XYZ file of C-alpha atoms in Angstrom:
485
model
C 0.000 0.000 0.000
C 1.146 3.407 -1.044
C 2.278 6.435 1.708
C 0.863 9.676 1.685
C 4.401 10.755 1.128
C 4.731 8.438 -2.001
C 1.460 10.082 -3.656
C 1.462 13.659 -2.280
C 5.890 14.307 -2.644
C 8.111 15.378 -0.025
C 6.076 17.302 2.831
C 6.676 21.465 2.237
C 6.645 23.055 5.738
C 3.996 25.233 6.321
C 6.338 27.988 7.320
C 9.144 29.258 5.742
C 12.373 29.181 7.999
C 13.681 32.431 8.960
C 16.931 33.455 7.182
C 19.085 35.927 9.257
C 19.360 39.895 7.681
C 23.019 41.436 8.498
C 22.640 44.908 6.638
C 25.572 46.427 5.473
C 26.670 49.884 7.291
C 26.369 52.277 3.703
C 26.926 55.876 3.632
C 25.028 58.816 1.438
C 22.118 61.043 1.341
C 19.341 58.564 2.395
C 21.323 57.131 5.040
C 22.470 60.548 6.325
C 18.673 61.231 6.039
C 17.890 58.904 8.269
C 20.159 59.420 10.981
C 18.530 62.978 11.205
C 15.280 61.540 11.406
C 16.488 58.982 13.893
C 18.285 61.633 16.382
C 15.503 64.025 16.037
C 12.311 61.213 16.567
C 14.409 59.442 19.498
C 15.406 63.258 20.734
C 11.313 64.030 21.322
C 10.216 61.265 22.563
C 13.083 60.423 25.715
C 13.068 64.387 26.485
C 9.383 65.869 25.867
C 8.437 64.551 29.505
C 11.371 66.381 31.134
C 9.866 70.121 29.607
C 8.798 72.201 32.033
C 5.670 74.615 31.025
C 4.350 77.057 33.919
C 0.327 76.765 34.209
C 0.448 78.667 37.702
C 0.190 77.697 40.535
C -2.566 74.826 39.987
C -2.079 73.211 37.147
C 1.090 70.282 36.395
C 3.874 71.927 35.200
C 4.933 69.252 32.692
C 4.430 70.595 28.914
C 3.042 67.261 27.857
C 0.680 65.309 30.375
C -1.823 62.278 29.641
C -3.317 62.995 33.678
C -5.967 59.643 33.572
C -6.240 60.645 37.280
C -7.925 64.007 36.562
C -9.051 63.585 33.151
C -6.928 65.871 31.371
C -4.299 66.178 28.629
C -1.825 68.965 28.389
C 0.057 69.771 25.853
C 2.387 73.232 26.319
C -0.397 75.655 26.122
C -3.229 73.441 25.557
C -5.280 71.422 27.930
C -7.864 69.252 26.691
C -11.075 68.251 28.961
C -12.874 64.652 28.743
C -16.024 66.392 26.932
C -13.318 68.134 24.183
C -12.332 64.313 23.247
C -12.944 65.406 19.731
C -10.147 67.664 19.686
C -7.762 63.973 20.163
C -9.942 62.222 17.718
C -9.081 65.307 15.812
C -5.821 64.476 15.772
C -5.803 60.967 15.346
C -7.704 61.602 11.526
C -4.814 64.154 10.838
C -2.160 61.662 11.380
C -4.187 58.756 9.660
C -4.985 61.499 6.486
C -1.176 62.835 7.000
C -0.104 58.628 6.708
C -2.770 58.979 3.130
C -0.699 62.017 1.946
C 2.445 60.825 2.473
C 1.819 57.038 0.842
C 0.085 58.618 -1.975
C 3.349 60.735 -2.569
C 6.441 58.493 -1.654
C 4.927 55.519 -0.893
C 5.834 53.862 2.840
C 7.999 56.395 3.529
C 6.501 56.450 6.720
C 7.950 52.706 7.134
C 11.523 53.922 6.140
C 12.082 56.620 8.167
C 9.563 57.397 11.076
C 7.927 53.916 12.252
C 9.123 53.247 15.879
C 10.107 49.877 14.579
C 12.347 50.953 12.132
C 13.859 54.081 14.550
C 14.219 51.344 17.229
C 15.551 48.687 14.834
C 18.079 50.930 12.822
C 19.473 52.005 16.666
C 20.248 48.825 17.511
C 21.692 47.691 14.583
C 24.293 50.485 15.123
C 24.816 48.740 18.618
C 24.902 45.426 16.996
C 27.968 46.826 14.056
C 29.888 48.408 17.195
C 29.746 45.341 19.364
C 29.654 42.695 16.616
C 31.242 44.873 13.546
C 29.936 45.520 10.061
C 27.893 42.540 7.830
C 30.790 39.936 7.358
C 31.633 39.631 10.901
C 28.407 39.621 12.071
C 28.083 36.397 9.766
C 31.244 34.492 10.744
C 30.269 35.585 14.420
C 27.003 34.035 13.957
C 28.225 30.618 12.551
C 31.005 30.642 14.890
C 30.960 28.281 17.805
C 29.945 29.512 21.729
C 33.359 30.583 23.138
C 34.438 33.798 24.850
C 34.568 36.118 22.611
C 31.085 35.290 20.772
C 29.411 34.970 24.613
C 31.188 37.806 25.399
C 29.808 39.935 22.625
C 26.331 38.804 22.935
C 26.160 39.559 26.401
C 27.337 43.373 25.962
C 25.309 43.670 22.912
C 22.216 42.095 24.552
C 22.887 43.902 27.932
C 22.806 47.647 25.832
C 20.025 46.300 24.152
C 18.110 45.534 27.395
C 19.144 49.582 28.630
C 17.840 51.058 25.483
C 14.398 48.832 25.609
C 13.754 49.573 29.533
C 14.768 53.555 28.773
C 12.000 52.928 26.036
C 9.113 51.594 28.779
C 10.714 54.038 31.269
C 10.303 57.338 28.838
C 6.472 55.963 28.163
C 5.252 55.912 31.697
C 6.482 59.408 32.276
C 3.772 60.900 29.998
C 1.368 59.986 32.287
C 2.743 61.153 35.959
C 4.803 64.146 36.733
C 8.274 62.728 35.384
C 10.212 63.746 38.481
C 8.408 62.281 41.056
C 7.299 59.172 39.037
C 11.366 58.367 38.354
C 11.886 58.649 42.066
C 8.716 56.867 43.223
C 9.530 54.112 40.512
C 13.113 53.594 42.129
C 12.042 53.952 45.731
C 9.482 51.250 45.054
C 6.689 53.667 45.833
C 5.021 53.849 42.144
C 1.589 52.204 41.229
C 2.269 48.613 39.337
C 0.786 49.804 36.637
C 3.918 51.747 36.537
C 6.160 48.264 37.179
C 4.068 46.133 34.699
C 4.062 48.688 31.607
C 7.561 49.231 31.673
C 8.427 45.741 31.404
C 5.939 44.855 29.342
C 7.427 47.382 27.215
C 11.056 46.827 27.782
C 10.242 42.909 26.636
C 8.462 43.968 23.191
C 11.428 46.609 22.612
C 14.185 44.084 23.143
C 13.017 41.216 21.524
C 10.725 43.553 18.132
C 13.899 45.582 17.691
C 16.451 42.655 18.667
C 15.526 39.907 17.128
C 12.235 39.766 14.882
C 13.145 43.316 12.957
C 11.779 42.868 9.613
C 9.551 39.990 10.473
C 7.643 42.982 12.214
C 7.448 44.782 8.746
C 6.685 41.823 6.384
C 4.352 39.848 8.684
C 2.702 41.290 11.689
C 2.218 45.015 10.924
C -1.209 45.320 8.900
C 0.404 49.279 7.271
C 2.287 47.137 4.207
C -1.474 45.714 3.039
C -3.276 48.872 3.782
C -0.714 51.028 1.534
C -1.286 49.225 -1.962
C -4.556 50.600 -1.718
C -3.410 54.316 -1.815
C -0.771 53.905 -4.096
C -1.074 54.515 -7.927
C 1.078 54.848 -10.810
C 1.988 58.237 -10.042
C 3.438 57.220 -6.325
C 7.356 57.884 -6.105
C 8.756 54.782 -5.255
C 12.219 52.796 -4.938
C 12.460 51.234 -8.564
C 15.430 49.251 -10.082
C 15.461 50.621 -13.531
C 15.844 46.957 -15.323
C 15.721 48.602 -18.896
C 19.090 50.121 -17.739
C 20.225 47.735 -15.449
C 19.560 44.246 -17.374
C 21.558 42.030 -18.908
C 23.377 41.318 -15.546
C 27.045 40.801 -15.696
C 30.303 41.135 -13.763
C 32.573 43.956 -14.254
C 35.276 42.441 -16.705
C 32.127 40.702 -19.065
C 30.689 44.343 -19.356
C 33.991 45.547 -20.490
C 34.712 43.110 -22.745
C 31.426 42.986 -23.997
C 29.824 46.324 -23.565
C 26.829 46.179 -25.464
C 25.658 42.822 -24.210
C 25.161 43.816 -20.359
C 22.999 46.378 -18.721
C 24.649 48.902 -15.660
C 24.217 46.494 -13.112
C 27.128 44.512 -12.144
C 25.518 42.210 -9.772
C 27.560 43.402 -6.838
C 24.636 42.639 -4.679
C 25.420 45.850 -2.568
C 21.587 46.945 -2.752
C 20.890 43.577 -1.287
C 23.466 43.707 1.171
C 22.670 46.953 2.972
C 18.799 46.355 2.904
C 17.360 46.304 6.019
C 14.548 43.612 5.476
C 17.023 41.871 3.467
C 14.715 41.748 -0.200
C 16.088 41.932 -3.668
C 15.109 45.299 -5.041
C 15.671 44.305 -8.304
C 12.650 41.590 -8.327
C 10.562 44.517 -8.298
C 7.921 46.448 -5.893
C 7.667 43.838 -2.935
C 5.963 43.892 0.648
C 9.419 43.821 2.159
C 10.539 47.058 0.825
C 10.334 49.714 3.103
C 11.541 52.615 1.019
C 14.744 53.432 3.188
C 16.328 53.988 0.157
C 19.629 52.450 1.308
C 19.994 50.538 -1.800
C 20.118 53.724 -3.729
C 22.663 54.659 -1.681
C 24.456 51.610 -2.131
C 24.031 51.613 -6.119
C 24.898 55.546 -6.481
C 28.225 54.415 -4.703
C 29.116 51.662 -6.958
C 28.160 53.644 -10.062
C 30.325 56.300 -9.497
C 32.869 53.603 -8.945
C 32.440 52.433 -12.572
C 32.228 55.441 -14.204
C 28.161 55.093 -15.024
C 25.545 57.889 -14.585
C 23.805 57.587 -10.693
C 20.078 56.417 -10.370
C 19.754 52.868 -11.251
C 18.522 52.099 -8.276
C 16.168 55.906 -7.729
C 12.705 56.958 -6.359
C 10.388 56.937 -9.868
C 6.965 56.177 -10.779
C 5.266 53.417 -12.712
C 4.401 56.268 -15.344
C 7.813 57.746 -15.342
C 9.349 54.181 -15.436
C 7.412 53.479 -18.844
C 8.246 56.476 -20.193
C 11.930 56.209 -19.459
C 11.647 52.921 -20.904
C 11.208 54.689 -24.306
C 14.049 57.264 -24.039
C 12.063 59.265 -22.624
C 12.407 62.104 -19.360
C 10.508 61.529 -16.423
C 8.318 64.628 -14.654
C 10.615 66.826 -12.261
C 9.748 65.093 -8.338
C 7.730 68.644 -7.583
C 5.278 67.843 -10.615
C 4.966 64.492 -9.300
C 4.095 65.407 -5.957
C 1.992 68.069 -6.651
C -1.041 66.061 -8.243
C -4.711 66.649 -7.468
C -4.492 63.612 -5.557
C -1.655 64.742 -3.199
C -3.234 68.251 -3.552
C -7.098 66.868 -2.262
C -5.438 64.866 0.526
C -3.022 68.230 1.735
C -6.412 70.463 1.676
C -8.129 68.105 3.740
C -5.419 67.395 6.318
C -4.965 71.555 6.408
C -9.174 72.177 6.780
C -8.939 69.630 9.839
C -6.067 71.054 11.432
C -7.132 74.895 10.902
C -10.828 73.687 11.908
C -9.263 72.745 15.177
C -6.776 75.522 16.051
C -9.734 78.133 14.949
C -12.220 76.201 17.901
C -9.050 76.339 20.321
C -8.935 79.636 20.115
C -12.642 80.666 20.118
C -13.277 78.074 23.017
C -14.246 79.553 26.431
C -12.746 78.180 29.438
C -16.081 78.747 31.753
C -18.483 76.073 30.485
C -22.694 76.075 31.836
C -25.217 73.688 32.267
C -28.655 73.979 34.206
C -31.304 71.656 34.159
C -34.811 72.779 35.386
C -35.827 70.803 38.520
C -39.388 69.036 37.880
C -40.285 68.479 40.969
C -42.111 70.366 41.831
C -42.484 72.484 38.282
C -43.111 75.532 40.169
C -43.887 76.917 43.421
C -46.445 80.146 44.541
C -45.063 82.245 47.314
C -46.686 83.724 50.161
C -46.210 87.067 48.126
C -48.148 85.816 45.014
C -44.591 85.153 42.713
C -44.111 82.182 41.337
C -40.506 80.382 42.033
C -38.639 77.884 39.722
C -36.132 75.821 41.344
C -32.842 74.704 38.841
C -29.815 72.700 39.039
C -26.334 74.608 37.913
C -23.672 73.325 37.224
C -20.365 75.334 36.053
C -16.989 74.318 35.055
C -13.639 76.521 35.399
C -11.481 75.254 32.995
C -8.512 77.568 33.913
C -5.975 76.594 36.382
C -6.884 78.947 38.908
C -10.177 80.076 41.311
C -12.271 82.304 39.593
C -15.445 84.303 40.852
C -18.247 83.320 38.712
C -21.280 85.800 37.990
C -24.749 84.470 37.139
C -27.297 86.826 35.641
C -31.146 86.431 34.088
C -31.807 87.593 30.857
C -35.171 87.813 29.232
C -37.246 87.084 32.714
C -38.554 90.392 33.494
C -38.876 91.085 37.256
C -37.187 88.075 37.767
C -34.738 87.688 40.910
C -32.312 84.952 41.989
C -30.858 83.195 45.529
C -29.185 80.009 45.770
C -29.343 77.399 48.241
C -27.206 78.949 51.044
C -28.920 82.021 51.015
C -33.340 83.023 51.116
C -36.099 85.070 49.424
C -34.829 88.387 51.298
C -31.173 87.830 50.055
C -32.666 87.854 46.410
C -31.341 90.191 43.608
C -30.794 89.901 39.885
C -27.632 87.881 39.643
C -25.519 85.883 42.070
C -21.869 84.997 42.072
C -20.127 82.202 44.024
C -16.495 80.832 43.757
C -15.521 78.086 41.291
C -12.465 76.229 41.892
C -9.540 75.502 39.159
C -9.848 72.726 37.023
C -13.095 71.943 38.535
C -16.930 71.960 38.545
C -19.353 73.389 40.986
C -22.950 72.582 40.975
C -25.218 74.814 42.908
C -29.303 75.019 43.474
C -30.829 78.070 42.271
C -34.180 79.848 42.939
C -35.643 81.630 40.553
C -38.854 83.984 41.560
C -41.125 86.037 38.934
C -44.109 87.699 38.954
C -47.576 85.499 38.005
C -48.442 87.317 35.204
C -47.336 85.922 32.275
C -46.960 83.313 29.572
C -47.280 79.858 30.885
C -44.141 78.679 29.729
C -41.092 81.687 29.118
C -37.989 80.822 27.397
C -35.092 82.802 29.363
C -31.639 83.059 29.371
C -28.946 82.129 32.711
C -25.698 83.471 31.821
C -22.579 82.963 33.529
C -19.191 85.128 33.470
C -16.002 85.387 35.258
C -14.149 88.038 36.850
C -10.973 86.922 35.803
C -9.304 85.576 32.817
C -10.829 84.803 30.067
C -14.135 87.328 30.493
C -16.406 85.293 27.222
C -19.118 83.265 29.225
C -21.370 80.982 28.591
C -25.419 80.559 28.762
C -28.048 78.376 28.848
C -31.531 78.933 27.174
C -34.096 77.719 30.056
C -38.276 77.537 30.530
C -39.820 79.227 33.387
C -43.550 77.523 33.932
C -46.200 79.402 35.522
C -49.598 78.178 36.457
C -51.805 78.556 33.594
C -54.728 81.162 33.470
C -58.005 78.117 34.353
C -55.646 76.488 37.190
């Protein structure tokens, strides 16, 4: 009787084996580009906690603050209240339309330059070339058997790994808590375990994303690489081996012995040697490529090394790519980006953004709401006036006490008390002390004369003293019995 093995063939493993990617250290505009990016990017995110902004007296003084315990988010100048969520979701669309705009344009530039897993991954690969050395040793080292010097080397590069990944988790916690005091709480063994669990949580996913799985990150787990080949087109600048220039392949001393049988490309393998996800740019537009542009890099170096014209390896479109095929000249890179696509997705991203800074700055910082108390509706006084009892509540968004005035509008005869005071100490507005960053809810009594509509639509208006003087109001009903009752 016949095996499965005999009918089906060898057995293919599900998987494919991981094969290990030692980039190549390569030097030019891209990568100088990136190390920019890199300082800057790592340079905001370890030191933005550590900024000091003065809010006076009762507010943090940290410029950027998540504060989950008091339901607030600061950011230099700007403090954001649970009810003005929409200002965050605000936010969130700009950087999802901003991720539209820029994959439209250069494709995943985003992925090359500015994804946490690639800052985090390119800085410790410079860890792993100065403990380990450049893309040869790192391969002999790897093959090599456990002795000293390899144990040696993995424990240093492992150990600076480990300080970079816990400064990581460390740098994230301190956007939520006061950084000072949350650094010496978290050493003194005083800080919530929230504190404990997040950073090594976070320290863990750092050390072993940016360590060890690297590109499997890109290529397998991140959903960004399917999501962008919907918003690119044929007019999207991106890395492109230019095989009509490149092709035949041959080695240096066949192309100059037989010139006009090989193509530019000299299959050095340098573009595949200093790619970071370790793909062949010359198969083509893949998942794996991240647009680092390293291989252009790479290719401009070994071109001017033979004498050819740079930009074998270059950002160009699909449309530009056929029409280079046919002798042709490409669009300049401004024409290209500036496309009604590109143009539609800019205008959008700028109408959000000046949407939100023009609320910001009309926005009062004094915020009303009354509710009319039902029960009773209303109430006849000894004196024959008729008395409406409401529910205030105001909010002092300003991080300091403020005296709050309440006035009546479009009540006539109307006067007002509040709970902690009576019918004698009635007059035509009221003011009461609202703590910062906080809301106080008061009772107020409301007394006009009988005559009248049964229902009358009225105004309660509230202003402060100090600060910002633009108040709020709430439009209200005052009932009176009606005329048969």
């Amino acid at each position: 009787m016949s095996s499965p093995e005999d009918l089906t063939g060898p057995r293919q493993p599900l998987y494919q084996a991981r094969k290990g990617v030692y980039p190549k250290a390569v030097d030019g505009f891209y990568r100088r580009l990136k190390w920019v990016i890199m300082a800057i990017t790592l340079l905001i995110y370890y030191v933005t906690p550590w900024i000091r902004w003065d809010r006076g007296a009762y507010a943090p003084d940290q410029a950027v603050l998540v504060d989950l315990a008091n339901r607030r988010f600061y950011m230099f100048q700007i403090e954001i209240w649970p009810h003005e969520f929409y200002y965050v979701v605000g936010l969130l669309v700009m950087a999802g339309i901003g991720l539209f705009l820029v994959t439209s344009a250069v494709g995943r530039a985003w992925c090359g330059y500015s994804c946490p897993q690639t800052v985090w991954t390119d800085l410790f690969q410079h860890v792993e070339r100065f403990i380990d050395g450049d893309r040869n040793a790192q391969i002999r080292l790897e093959k090599a058997s456990w002795g000293v010097e390899k144990i040696a080397k993995r424990f240093s590069k492992w150990t600076i790994w480990l300080i970079i990944a816990f400064w990581t988790g460390g740098a994230w916690i301190m956007y939520f808590a006061d950084a000072p005091t949350l650094v010496r709480d978290f050493w003194s063994g005083n800080a919530a375990p929230v504190a404990y669990a997040t950073v090594g949580i976070l320290t863990a996913t750092t050390f072993v994303f940016g360590g060890f799985m690297r590109e499997q990150v890109c290529i397998y787990m991140c959903p960004w690489p399917r999501i962008q080949t919907a918003m690119m087109d044929e007019k999207s600048l991106l890395v492109t081996y230019k095989d009509w220039r490149g092709e035949q392949r041959g080695s240096l001393k066949a192309a100059q012995a037989n010139p006009s049988a090989f193509g530019d490309c000299i299959d050095c393998n340098q573009c595949v040697a200093v790619c970071p996800t370790g793909i062949d740019i010359r198969e083509g537009p893949q998942i794996g490529c991240i647009t680092c542009a390293l291989c252009i890099d790479a290719c401009d170096k070994v071109m001017a090394q033979i004498g050819k014209p740079r930009g074998l390896i270059d950002y160009c479109t699909l449309d530009d790519a056929e029409v280079e095929k046919k002798g042709g000249i490409g669009k300049p890179v401004l024409k290209t980006l500036l496309r009604p696509r590109t143009i539609i997705y800019f205008g959008i991203w700028s109408a959000i953004g000046l949407a939100m800074l023009f609320t910001l700055g009309q926005r009062t910082r004094l915020d009303l709401a009354v509710q009319h108390d039902r029960n009773p509706v209303y109430v006849q006084l000894s004196d024959g006036t008729i008395r409406n009892n409401y529910t205030l509540k105001i909010r002092n968004m300003q991080a300091r006490p403020r005296i709050v005035d309440i006035y009546i509008e479009g009540l006539p005869g109307a006067v007002v008390w509040t709970a902690d005071g009576d019918r004698a100490s009635a007059r035509q507005n009221v003011n009461f002390a609202v703590d910062p960053d906080a809301v106080h809810k008061v009772r107020l009594f409301i007394a006009a004369p009988a005559q009248g509509p049964a229902r009358t639509e009225f105004q309660i208006s509230a202003r402060a003293r100090t600060g910002d003087e633009r108040g709020d109001s709430d439009t209200l009903i005052f009932e009176r019995p009606k005329e048969d009752e």
